[in-house]
mmCIF file of C-alpha atoms in Angstrom:
data_model
loop_
_atom_site.group_PDB
_atom_site.id
_atom_site.type_symbol
_atom_site.label_atom_id
_atom_site.label_comp_id
_atom_site.label_asym_id
_atom_site.label_seq_id
_atom_site.Cartn_x
_atom_site.Cartn_y
_atom_site.Cartn_z
ATOM 1 C CA UNK A 1 186.172 237.972 -5.200
ATOM 2 C CA UNK A 2 188.612 235.132 -5.080
ATOM 3 C CA UNK A 3 187.951 232.323 -7.487
ATOM 4 C CA UNK A 4 189.339 228.784 -7.538
ATOM 5 C CA UNK A 5 188.791 226.774 -10.665
ATOM 6 C CA UNK A 6 189.527 223.128 -11.292
ATOM 7 C CA UNK A 7 189.858 221.144 -14.478
ATOM 8 C CA UNK A 8 188.587 218.820 -15.648
ATOM 9 C CA UNK A 9 185.089 218.871 -14.135
ATOM 10 C CA UNK A 10 184.761 215.135 -14.688
ATOM 11 C CA UNK A 11 187.076 212.306 -15.683
ATOM 12 C CA UNK A 12 186.334 208.676 -16.316
ATOM 13 C CA UNK A 13 189.284 206.287 -16.311
ATOM 14 C CA UNK A 14 189.901 202.581 -16.403
ATOM 15 C CA UNK A 15 191.338 201.081 -13.256
ATOM 16 C CA UNK A 16 195.126 201.258 -13.477
ATOM 17 C CA UNK A 17 195.249 204.452 -15.496
ATOM 18 C CA UNK A 18 196.669 207.617 -14.084
ATOM 19 C CA UNK A 19 194.605 210.734 -13.233
ATOM 20 C CA UNK A 20 195.435 214.377 -12.755
ATOM 21 C CA UNK A 21 193.315 217.317 -11.637
ATOM 22 C CA UNK A 22 194.486 220.905 -11.836
ATOM 23 C CA UNK A 23 193.614 223.798 -9.601
ATOM 24 C CA UNK A 24 193.972 227.484 -10.442
ATOM 25 C CA UNK A 25 193.427 230.457 -8.134
ATOM 26 C CA UNK A 26 192.726 234.014 -9.209
ATOM 27 C CA UNK A 27 194.958 235.185 -6.348
ATOM 28 C CA UNK A 28 198.215 234.118 -4.799
ATOM 29 C CA UNK A 29 197.652 231.637 -1.966
ATOM 30 C CA UNK A 30 199.449 231.290 1.378
ATOM 31 C CA UNK A 31 198.642 227.591 1.237
ATOM 32 C CA UNK A 32 196.527 225.080 -0.667
ATOM 33 C CA UNK A 33 194.489 222.247 0.762
ATOM 34 C CA UNK A 34 193.030 219.177 -0.901
ATOM 35 C CA UNK A 35 189.898 217.295 0.035
ATOM 36 C CA UNK A 36 188.226 214.132 -1.218
ATOM 37 C CA UNK A 37 184.441 213.585 -1.124
ATOM 38 C CA UNK A 38 183.118 210.124 -1.790
ATOM 39 C CA UNK A 39 179.679 209.854 -3.395
ATOM 40 C CA UNK A 40 177.060 210.596 -0.788
ATOM 41 C CA UNK A 41 179.731 211.511 1.736
ATOM 42 C CA UNK A 42 181.386 214.575 3.116
ATOM 43 C CA UNK A 43 184.695 216.271 2.178
ATOM 44 C CA UNK A 44 187.652 214.734 3.951
ATOM 45 C CA UNK A 45 190.961 216.650 4.371
ATOM 46 C CA UNK A 46 193.834 215.045 2.502
ATOM 47 C CA UNK A 47 196.790 217.438 2.726
ATOM 48 C CA UNK A 48 198.018 220.992 2.966
ATOM 49 C CA UNK A 49 200.887 222.498 0.936
ATOM 50 C CA UNK A 50 202.545 225.704 2.042
ATOM 51 C CA UNK A 51 205.793 226.306 0.223
ATOM 52 C CA UNK A 52 206.297 227.454 -3.360
ATOM 53 C CA UNK A 53 207.059 224.411 -5.567
ATOM 54 C CA UNK A 54 206.310 221.989 -2.749
ATOM 55 C CA UNK A 55 205.633 218.361 -3.674
ATOM 56 C CA UNK A 56 204.148 215.856 -1.248
ATOM 57 C CA UNK A 57 203.235 212.215 -1.717
ATOM 58 C CA UNK A 58 200.656 209.997 -0.024
ATOM 59 C CA UNK A 59 201.045 206.509 -1.417
ATOM 60 C CA UNK A 60 199.753 206.750 -5.010
ATOM 61 C CA UNK A 61 198.760 210.435 -4.669
ATOM 62 C CA UNK A 62 201.195 213.217 -5.531
ATOM 63 C CA UNK A 63 200.367 216.844 -4.697
ATOM 64 C CA UNK A 64 202.158 219.817 -6.094
ATOM 65 C CA UNK A 65 202.024 223.553 -5.331
ATOM 66 C CA UNK A 66 203.035 225.872 -8.120
ATOM 67 C CA UNK A 67 206.059 228.127 -7.971
ATOM 68 C CA UNK A 68 203.831 231.237 -8.107
ATOM 69 C CA UNK A 69 201.514 229.749 -5.426
ATOM 70 C CA UNK A 70 198.488 230.274 -7.685
ATOM 71 C CA UNK A 71 198.086 226.717 -8.944
ATOM 72 C CA UNK A 72 198.242 223.186 -7.734
ATOM 73 C CA UNK A 73 197.779 219.647 -9.003
ATOM 74 C CA UNK A 74 196.849 216.257 -7.692
ATOM 75 C CA UNK A 75 198.091 213.201 -9.575
ATOM 76 C CA UNK A 76 196.936 209.658 -8.830
ATOM 77 C CA UNK A 77 199.063 206.832 -10.185
ATOM 78 C CA UNK A 78 197.399 203.588 -11.164
ATOM 79 C CA UNK A 79 193.868 204.455 -10.075
ATOM 80 C CA UNK A 80 191.761 202.048 -8.119
ATOM 81 C CA UNK A 81 187.981 201.879 -7.654
ATOM 82 C CA UNK A 82 188.525 203.199 -4.146
ATOM 83 C CA UNK A 83 189.725 206.473 -5.664
ATOM 84 C CA UNK A 84 186.227 207.274 -6.918
ATOM 85 C CA UNK A 85 184.913 210.585 -5.661
ATOM 86 C CA UNK A 86 185.231 214.326 -6.108
ATOM 87 C CA UNK A 87 188.494 216.030 -5.416
ATOM 88 C CA UNK A 88 188.474 219.625 -4.228
ATOM 89 C CA UNK A 89 191.286 222.068 -3.758
ATOM 90 C CA UNK A 90 190.790 224.981 -1.404
ATOM 91 C CA UNK A 91 192.676 228.103 -0.658
ATOM 92 C CA UNK A 92 192.430 230.658 2.163
ATOM 93 C CA UNK A 93 190.862 234.023 1.411
ATOM 94 C CA UNK A 94 193.218 236.960 1.336
ATOM 95 C CA UNK A 95 193.701 238.243 4.853
ATOM 96 C CA UNK A 96 191.549 235.527 6.429
ATOM 97 C CA UNK A 97 193.667 232.441 6.914
ATOM 98 C CA UNK A 98 190.929 230.217 8.256
ATOM 99 C CA UNK A 99 188.257 230.984 5.673
ATOM 100 C CA UNK A 100 188.640 228.765 2.642
ATOM 101 C CA UNK A 101 187.365 229.122 -0.918
ATOM 102 C CA UNK A 102 186.765 225.727 -2.383
ATOM 103 C CA UNK A 103 187.458 224.905 -5.987
ATOM 104 C CA UNK A 104 184.793 223.686 -8.343
ATOM 105 C CA UNK A 105 185.910 220.094 -7.901
ATOM 106 C CA UNK A 106 186.844 217.234 -10.241
ATOM 107 C CA UNK A 107 184.676 214.172 -10.175
ATOM 108 C CA UNK A 108 186.633 210.930 -10.792
ATOM 109 C CA UNK A 109 184.939 207.787 -11.948
ATOM 110 C CA UNK A 110 186.984 204.566 -12.114
ATOM 111 C CA UNK A 111 185.765 201.456 -13.819
ATOM 112 C CA UNK A 112 187.211 197.955 -14.042
ATOM 113 C CA UNK B 1 186.851 211.652 19.107
ATOM 114 C CA UNK B 2 183.435 211.432 17.540
ATOM 115 C CA UNK B 3 184.184 214.101 14.932
ATOM 116 C CA UNK B 4 181.800 216.862 13.927
ATOM 117 C CA UNK B 5 178.221 215.731 14.582
ATOM 118 C CA UNK B 6 175.309 217.057 12.579
ATOM 119 C CA UNK B 7 171.608 216.408 12.979
ATOM 120 C CA UNK B 8 169.339 215.507 11.432
ATOM 121 C CA UNK B 9 170.959 213.535 8.584
ATOM 122 C CA UNK B 10 167.881 214.017 6.405
ATOM 123 C CA UNK B 11 165.091 216.542 6.612
ATOM 124 C CA UNK B 12 162.067 216.768 4.367
ATOM 125 C CA UNK B 13 159.775 219.733 4.990
ATOM 126 C CA UNK B 14 157.058 221.668 3.295
ATOM 127 C CA UNK B 15 157.585 225.085 1.867
ATOM 128 C CA UNK B 16 157.027 227.769 4.458
ATOM 129 C CA UNK B 17 158.027 225.656 7.426
ATOM 130 C CA UNK B 18 160.887 226.461 9.752
ATOM 131 C CA UNK B 19 163.955 224.244 9.574
ATOM 132 C CA UNK B 20 166.678 224.001 12.189
ATOM 133 C CA UNK B 21 169.963 222.237 11.511
ATOM 134 C CA UNK B 22 172.324 221.378 14.347
ATOM 135 C CA UNK B 23 176.039 220.963 14.699
ATOM 136 C CA UNK B 24 178.388 219.873 17.454
ATOM 137 C CA UNK B 25 182.008 220.744 16.589
ATOM 138 C CA UNK B 26 185.088 218.896 17.749
ATOM 139 C CA UNK B 27 185.985 219.897 21.256
ATOM 140 C CA UNK B 28 188.834 222.408 21.282
ATOM 141 C CA UNK B 29 188.310 223.589 17.730
ATOM 142 C CA UNK B 30 188.013 227.371 17.663
ATOM 143 C CA UNK B 31 186.400 227.900 14.267
ATOM 144 C CA UNK B 32 183.038 226.635 12.998
ATOM 145 C CA UNK B 33 181.799 226.939 9.420
ATOM 146 C CA UNK B 34 178.435 226.325 7.758
ATOM 147 C CA UNK B 35 178.531 225.373 4.068
ATOM 148 C CA UNK B 36 175.838 224.542 1.559
ATOM 149 C CA UNK B 37 176.492 222.177 -1.346
ATOM 150 C CA UNK B 38 174.435 221.929 -4.548
ATOM 151 C CA UNK B 39 175.275 220.577 -7.965
ATOM 152 C CA UNK B 40 174.881 224.008 -9.550
ATOM 153 C CA UNK B 41 176.823 226.114 -7.023
ATOM 154 C CA UNK B 42 179.225 223.647 -5.426
ATOM 155 C CA UNK B 43 180.386 224.296 -1.851
ATOM 156 C CA UNK B 44 179.284 227.734 -0.660
ATOM 157 C CA UNK B 45 180.334 229.206 2.667
ATOM 158 C CA UNK B 46 177.311 230.628 4.472
ATOM 159 C CA UNK B 47 178.766 231.834 7.754
ATOM 160 C CA UNK B 48 181.613 231.150 10.143
ATOM 161 C CA UNK B 49 182.351 231.667 13.826
ATOM 162 C CA UNK B 50 185.540 232.133 15.767
ATOM 163 C CA UNK B 51 185.310 231.350 19.477
ATOM 164 C CA UNK B 52 181.523 231.385 19.194
ATOM 165 C CA UNK B 53 181.442 234.864 17.607
ATOM 166 C CA UNK B 54 180.073 235.267 14.088
ATOM 167 C CA UNK B 55 182.843 236.641 11.917
ATOM 168 C CA UNK B 56 181.508 236.662 8.376
ATOM 169 C CA UNK B 57 177.917 236.045 7.355
ATOM 170 C CA UNK B 58 178.208 237.528 3.878
ATOM 171 C CA UNK B 59 177.387 234.121 2.354
ATOM 172 C CA UNK B 60 174.012 233.861 4.030
ATOM 173 C CA UNK B 61 171.637 234.085 1.088
ATOM 174 C CA UNK B 62 168.951 236.224 2.670
ATOM 175 C CA UNK B 63 167.200 237.156 5.894
ATOM 176 C CA UNK B 64 165.419 233.828 5.982
ATOM 177 C CA UNK B 65 168.706 232.291 7.103
ATOM 178 C CA UNK B 66 170.119 232.765 10.548
ATOM 179 C CA UNK B 67 172.854 231.020 12.563
ATOM 180 C CA UNK B 68 173.823 230.997 16.197
ATOM 181 C CA UNK B 69 176.577 229.552 18.308
ATOM 182 C CA UNK B 70 175.482 229.907 21.935
ATOM 183 C CA UNK B 71 178.541 227.996 23.238
ATOM 184 C CA UNK B 72 181.691 226.222 22.038
ATOM 185 C CA UNK B 73 179.940 222.900 21.596
ATOM 186 C CA UNK B 74 176.801 223.771 19.671
ATOM 187 C CA UNK B 75 175.604 225.718 16.658
ATOM 188 C CA UNK B 76 172.365 225.968 14.711
ATOM 189 C CA UNK B 77 171.416 227.087 11.240
ATOM 190 C CA UNK B 78 167.802 228.120 10.894
ATOM 191 C CA UNK B 79 165.763 228.731 7.746
ATOM 192 C CA UNK B 80 162.433 230.430 8.213
ATOM 193 C CA UNK B 81 160.403 230.237 6.053
ATOM 194 C CA UNK B 82 161.924 227.482 3.923
ATOM 195 C CA UNK B 83 161.630 227.461 0.133
ATOM 196 C CA UNK B 84 162.237 224.700 -2.471
ATOM 197 C CA UNK B 85 165.394 226.455 -3.675
ATOM 198 C CA UNK B 86 166.886 225.907 -0.209
ATOM 199 C CA UNK B 87 167.099 222.192 -0.938
ATOM 200 C CA UNK B 88 170.756 221.193 -0.661
ATOM 201 C CA UNK B 89 173.203 219.405 1.589
ATOM 202 C CA UNK B 90 174.272 221.565 4.478
ATOM 203 C CA UNK B 91 177.664 220.842 6.057
ATOM 204 C CA UNK B 92 179.146 222.049 9.267
ATOM 205 C CA UNK B 93 182.937 221.986 9.656
ATOM 206 C CA UNK B 94 185.272 222.873 12.484
ATOM 207 C CA UNK B 95 188.969 223.516 12.682
ATOM 208 C CA UNK B 96 191.776 224.341 15.006
ATOM 209 C CA UNK B 97 193.399 227.369 13.326
ATOM 210 C CA UNK B 98 196.073 226.339 10.881
ATOM 211 C CA UNK B 99 194.827 222.835 10.246
ATOM 212 C CA UNK B 100 192.465 221.277 7.709
ATOM 213 C CA UNK B 101 188.723 221.335 8.043
ATOM 214 C CA UNK B 102 186.830 218.433 9.614
ATOM 215 C CA UNK B 103 183.431 218.221 8.099
ATOM 216 C CA UNK B 104 180.319 216.660 9.578
ATOM 217 C CA UNK B 105 178.305 214.100 7.649
ATOM 218 C CA UNK B 106 175.903 216.799 6.490
ATOM 219 C CA UNK B 107 172.159 217.345 6.509
ATOM 220 C CA UNK B 108 170.327 216.674 3.290
ATOM 221 C CA UNK B 109 167.451 219.114 3.190
ATOM 222 C CA UNK B 110 164.533 218.727 0.820
ATOM 223 C CA UNK B 111 161.842 221.406 0.732
ATOM 224 C CA UNK B 112 158.740 220.394 -1.154
#
């Protein structure tokens, strides 16, 4: 079945440092979504990318969808303690647009 | 908009007991999903509904799990009998097709 892997599993940075998580799908995706889950919380939708090579920004967060639509990345510039959490990418299953397969997640820890 | 509402927030039960988790999706959303999250397995899709009809229950671990959606505003996930390995956080999520998931706050289930 479809697999979505993320690296790294965990990253610990000092506040102010940059952070990047990478997402790779075993199949071509029609779109990619990103979610953030704070410790003890629930996943919260951040953004959806649809086009090959698409880049979107949300303040300090930059999201990119690969040209082949099989990979994606999330880059955070100058991390803050409020960025702490687990970041998941998710892609729709082949032929079932509304059913998502979630990536393994990257847990980000930010310290002062 | 109150979002997706799940109850209870926490449930502790003894092995062998029946457990019922409840979910109220966002009004107007036409898809509802039940996910289970554990450290070992991440976010796993158990079952999802479209317009109250179960579409894919291939993620339901075994016959001890069942889910219903009697109307557009209510769904239940039942485990009978419960086992310690069922301990996890169970999330309900709803969407309007084509948009990101909105997750509920989850039910943390502990089976002792």
